[in-house]
Amino acid sequence: MDLDVFVSAHRAEWDRLDALLRRQRRLTGAEADELVALYQRTATHLSLIQSSAPDPQLTGRLSQLVARARSAVTGTRRASWRDVTRFLTHGFPAAVYRSRHWWVPTALISTAVAVLLGWWIGTHPEVQSSIAAPDELRALTRPGGEYETYYSSHPAASFAAQVWTNNAQAAAMCLVLGVFLCLPVIWILFQNMLNVGVGLGLMSSAGRLDTFLGLILPHGLLELTAVFVAAGTGLRLGWTVIDPGPRSRRTALAEEGRAALGMAIGLALVLFVSGAIEGFVTPSGLPTWARITIGVVAELAFLAYVYVLGGRAARVGETGDLEEIERSAAVPTAA
C-alpha cells in the first residue's frame, strides 16, 4: 500500500467525519446516516493501515476518530439489573460450559495427582519424616489435632471471609497468569494438589482417612471445582497465545480475555458459597453424612447450572463475551 496515496484519497472522508462528530447534537437525519457510513468506512481504513502499512501517528489519529464515532453511533449504556441477570443465567454458565474441554480434564488429572501424592506419602514413612518430626505429625493427625481444629479455630464468619478471599485470589491468578504460556497455572495447580495430597497421605497413614474426607468433602468439592474451572480457563487462554486459530492473536486474546474476566467474577460468587460451607458447615456438629450431603448437593447444583443453563445458552451462540454492541468495532483484516 502506498500510504501517501491512501491518505490523499481518504483524508476528506476523515475530515468530514470529524466535522460531523463536532456537531453531532445538531445533525439532520441525512447527516446522521452519513456519520454512520463514514464511521464504518473509517474503521475499515484503520484496519487496512494497521495490517498493511502501520504508521503510529496516522493509526493514533484514526483510532481516536473511530472511538469517538463509535461512541456517537452506539451511545452510552448503563449497567442494569438486566445485565446482572443475563450474566448469571447466560454469560457465566455459557463461558464455563464452553471451557469444559479444558477444565474437566484438568480436574481429572489434578485429582489423580493428589491421590497419587497421598498414596506415596501415606505408604512411605521416610517421606512423612521429611515433612515434619513424628511429634509434629501426631499433633496434626490425632483426634482433636490441628487438621480438625483448623476449621473451627476462628469465628465462622471471619473464617469464611478469609477462605473466600484466598480462594478467589488463587482462581483470579489462574485466569490472569494463563496468558504466560500456561506455566504459572500448572504451578498453582500443583501447589493446591500437593496440599491436598499431604493431608490425604498423613491422615490415611494415621488411620483417620474417614475423618479427613468428612472435613474436606463438604466444601472441597465445590471449591476445587471452581479452582479447576479457573485453571482450565487459564490454560485455554495460554493456548490461545500459542495457537489463536483462524482469528488474529490480538482478537483471540481480547475475546478469550473478556470471557475470562467475566468468569473471575462468577467464580468469586461460587467460591463465596464454598467459603460459607467451609466456615459454617464443615466445623459444625452435623453428622458426617449430613455435611458431605450438603457438599454433594452444592456440587451437583453447580454442575446442573453449567450443563443445563450454560449448555442451552452456548447452543444459541452465547460465549460469555460482551454483547456485540459493547465490544470494540469489528473491522476486517487484510489478507
Tab-separated table of C-alpha atoms in Angstrom, residues 10-196:
chain	number	residue	atom	x	y	z
A	10	HIS	CA	-9.486	9.352	2.072
A	11	ARG	CA	-8.449	12.429	4.031
A	12	ALA	CA	-11.609	14.279	3.007
A	13	GLU	CA	-13.778	11.484	4.446
A	14	TRP	CA	-11.922	11.558	7.765
A	15	ASP	CA	-12.181	15.325	7.979
A	16	ARG	CA	-15.886	15.137	7.183
A	17	LEU	CA	-16.414	12.534	9.919
A	18	ASP	CA	-14.535	14.719	12.380
A	19	ALA	CA	-16.694	17.703	11.445
A	20	LEU	CA	-19.923	15.715	11.905
A	21	LEU	CA	-18.751	14.472	15.303
A	22	ARG	CA	-18.092	18.013	16.474
A	23	ARG	CA	-21.734	18.968	15.933
A	24	GLN	CA	-23.431	15.594	16.389
A	25	ARG	CA	-26.235	17.044	18.516
A	26	ARG	CA	-27.397	19.198	15.616
A	27	LEU	CA	-27.307	16.661	12.770
A	28	THR	CA	-30.122	16.155	10.308
A	29	GLY	CA	-31.351	12.656	9.509
A	30	ALA	CA	-29.263	12.506	6.337
A	31	GLU	CA	-26.166	13.696	8.184
A	32	ALA	CA	-26.673	11.074	10.893
A	33	ASP	CA	-26.811	8.378	8.207
A	34	GLU	CA	-23.691	9.854	6.669
A	35	LEU	CA	-21.918	9.739	10.049
A	36	VAL	CA	-22.689	6.007	10.421
A	37	ALA	CA	-21.443	5.273	6.900
A	38	LEU	CA	-18.257	7.281	7.432
A	39	TYR	CA	-17.663	5.544	10.784
A	40	GLN	CA	-17.848	2.109	9.148
A	41	ARG	CA	-15.625	3.231	6.286
A	42	THR	CA	-13.022	4.782	8.595
A	43	ALA	CA	-12.939	1.641	10.760
A	44	THR	CA	-12.115	-0.339	7.619
A	45	HIS	CA	-9.424	2.189	6.686
A	46	LEU	CA	-7.906	1.824	10.146
A	47	SER	CA	-7.772	-1.951	9.793
A	48	LEU	CA	-6.097	-1.728	6.388
A	49	ILE	CA	-3.464	0.685	7.669
A	50	GLN	CA	-2.751	-1.424	10.761
A	51	SER	CA	-2.264	-4.595	8.723
A	52	SER	CA	-0.546	-3.262	5.600
A	53	ALA	CA	1.269	-0.005	6.321
A	54	PRO	CA	1.321	0.734	10.063
A	55	ASP	CA	2.094	4.360	10.807
A	56	PRO	CA	1.944	5.278	14.527
A	57	GLN	CA	0.792	8.863	14.049
A	58	LEU	CA	-1.903	8.060	11.499
A	59	THR	CA	-3.031	4.962	13.388
A	60	GLY	CA	-3.376	7.007	16.567
A	61	ARG	CA	-5.439	9.677	14.854
A	62	LEU	CA	-7.783	7.194	13.174
A	63	SER	CA	-8.128	5.081	16.328
A	64	GLN	CA	-9.265	8.165	18.234
A	65	LEU	CA	-11.620	9.137	15.416
A	66	VAL	CA	-13.144	5.644	15.238
A	67	ALA	CA	-13.577	5.538	19.026
A	68	ARG	CA	-15.391	8.905	19.032
A	69	ALA	CA	-17.578	7.829	16.137
A	70	ARG	CA	-18.421	4.523	17.773
A	71	SER	CA	-19.435	6.342	20.956
A	72	ALA	CA	-21.662	8.664	18.927
A	73	VAL	CA	-23.250	5.807	16.960
A	74	THR	CA	-23.852	3.360	19.814
A	75	GLY	CA	-24.347	5.903	22.589
A	76	THR	CA	-23.573	5.320	26.237
A	77	ARG	CA	-25.132	2.471	28.109
A	78	ARG	CA	-25.513	1.974	31.830
A	79	ALA	CA	-25.361	-1.377	33.514
A	80	SER	CA	-28.663	-2.559	34.950
A	81	TRP	CA	-30.105	-5.474	36.860
A	82	ARG	CA	-30.953	-6.958	33.467
A	83	ASP	CA	-27.212	-7.207	32.769
A	84	VAL	CA	-26.633	-8.944	36.106
A	85	THR	CA	-29.435	-11.406	35.417
A	86	ARG	CA	-28.194	-12.081	31.891
A	87	PHE	CA	-24.659	-12.634	33.166
A	88	LEU	CA	-25.779	-15.120	35.819
A	89	THR	CA	-28.215	-17.023	33.598
A	90	HIS	CA	-26.422	-16.864	30.246
A	91	GLY	CA	-22.937	-15.360	30.131
A	92	PHE	CA	-21.173	-17.032	33.046
A	93	PRO	CA	-22.611	-20.568	32.752
A	94	ALA	CA	-22.078	-20.496	28.968
A	95	ALA	CA	-18.437	-19.472	29.410
A	96	VAL	CA	-17.881	-22.303	31.897
A	97	TYR	CA	-19.673	-24.758	29.593
A	98	ARG	CA	-17.578	-23.715	26.594
A	99	SER	CA	-14.396	-24.281	28.608
A	100	ARG	CA	-15.414	-27.764	29.767
A	101	HIS	CA	-12.985	-29.484	27.378
A	102	TRP	CA	-10.222	-27.751	29.320
A	103	TRP	CA	-11.347	-27.810	32.944
A	104	VAL	CA	-12.814	-31.328	33.052
A	105	PRO	CA	-9.501	-32.969	32.012
A	106	THR	CA	-7.724	-30.541	34.354
A	107	ALA	CA	-9.944	-31.727	37.216
A	108	LEU	CA	-9.415	-35.422	36.443
A	109	ILE	CA	-5.639	-35.144	36.063
A	110	SER	CA	-5.266	-32.927	39.147
A	111	THR	CA	-7.370	-35.278	41.280
A	112	ALA	CA	-5.281	-38.231	40.105
A	113	VAL	CA	-2.101	-36.340	41.016
A	114	ALA	CA	-3.461	-35.552	44.509
A	115	VAL	CA	-4.434	-39.207	45.076
A	116	LEU	CA	-1.039	-40.469	43.888
A	117	LEU	CA	0.755	-37.975	46.125
A	118	GLY	CA	-1.445	-39.029	49.052
A	119	TRP	CA	-0.721	-42.722	48.411
A	120	TRP	CA	3.021	-42.048	48.122
A	121	ILE	CA	3.145	-40.030	51.331
A	122	GLY	CA	0.849	-42.405	53.229
A	123	THR	CA	2.837	-45.543	52.345
A	124	HIS	CA	6.361	-44.170	52.747
A	125	PRO	CA	7.325	-43.262	56.348
A	126	GLU	CA	10.580	-41.723	55.138
A	127	VAL	CA	8.580	-39.209	53.104
A	128	GLN	CA	6.456	-38.386	56.147
A	129	SER	CA	9.563	-37.820	58.240
A	130	SER	CA	10.822	-35.344	55.640
A	131	ILE	CA	7.609	-33.335	56.060
A	132	ALA	CA	7.748	-32.948	59.843
A	133	ALA	CA	9.013	-34.577	63.012
A	134	PRO	CA	6.991	-37.512	64.418
A	135	ASP	CA	5.651	-35.438	67.325
A	136	GLU	CA	4.503	-32.725	64.931
A	137	LEU	CA	2.808	-35.289	62.679
A	138	ARG	CA	0.943	-36.746	65.667
A	139	ALA	CA	-0.161	-33.241	66.658
A	140	LEU	CA	-1.536	-32.768	63.171
A	141	THR	CA	-3.371	-36.069	62.797
A	142	ARG	CA	-4.511	-37.101	66.294
A	143	PRO	CA	-8.199	-36.737	67.323
A	144	GLY	CA	-8.708	-33.074	68.085
A	145	GLY	CA	-5.441	-32.288	66.306
A	146	GLU	CA	-4.628	-29.384	64.037
A	147	TYR	CA	-6.305	-30.878	60.970
A	148	GLU	CA	-9.617	-30.929	62.822
A	149	THR	CA	-9.317	-27.710	64.819
A	150	TYR	CA	-8.213	-25.716	61.758
A	151	TYR	CA	-11.824	-25.345	60.613
A	152	SER	CA	-13.039	-24.098	63.985
A	153	SER	CA	-10.001	-22.059	65.004
A	154	HIS	CA	-11.696	-18.735	64.143
A	155	PRO	CA	-15.253	-17.382	64.245
A	156	ALA	CA	-17.214	-18.872	61.354
A	157	ALA	CA	-17.963	-15.572	59.592
A	158	SER	CA	-14.379	-14.285	59.614
A	159	PHE	CA	-13.027	-17.718	58.685
A	160	ALA	CA	-15.418	-17.960	55.727
A	161	ALA	CA	-14.410	-14.473	54.568
A	162	GLN	CA	-10.711	-15.328	54.811
A	163	VAL	CA	-11.153	-18.590	52.910
A	164	TRP	CA	-13.212	-16.865	50.219
A	165	THR	CA	-10.604	-14.154	49.750
A	166	ASN	CA	-7.724	-16.623	49.478
A	167	ASN	CA	-9.539	-18.920	47.059
A	168	ALA	CA	-10.787	-16.038	44.906
A	169	GLN	CA	-7.221	-14.741	44.637
A	170	ALA	CA	-5.959	-18.179	43.599
A	171	ALA	CA	-8.698	-18.502	40.962
A	172	ALA	CA	-8.014	-14.995	39.627
A	173	MET	CA	-4.285	-15.767	39.393
A	174	CYS	CA	-5.044	-18.894	37.355
A	175	LEU	CA	-7.235	-16.884	34.990
A	176	VAL	CA	-4.833	-13.981	34.579
A	177	LEU	CA	-1.484	-15.803	34.570
A	178	GLY	CA	-2.614	-18.344	31.996
A	179	VAL	CA	-1.579	-15.897	29.306
A	180	PHE	CA	2.074	-16.618	30.217
A	181	LEU	CA	2.051	-19.849	28.190
A	182	CYS	CA	0.170	-21.818	30.897
A	183	LEU	CA	3.210	-22.399	33.150
A	184	PRO	CA	2.097	-20.363	36.221
A	185	VAL	CA	-1.293	-22.098	36.149
A	186	ILE	CA	0.332	-25.527	36.227
A	187	TRP	CA	2.450	-24.458	39.217
A	188	ILE	CA	-0.569	-23.089	41.136
A	189	LEU	CA	-2.487	-26.298	40.437
A	190	PHE	CA	0.398	-28.443	41.626
A	191	GLN	CA	0.679	-26.479	44.868
A	192	ASN	CA	-3.033	-26.993	45.547
A	193	MET	CA	-2.884	-30.710	44.785
A	194	LEU	CA	0.256	-31.078	46.902
A	195	ASN	CA	-1.579	-29.579	49.892
A	196	VAL	CA	-4.471	-31.997	49.391
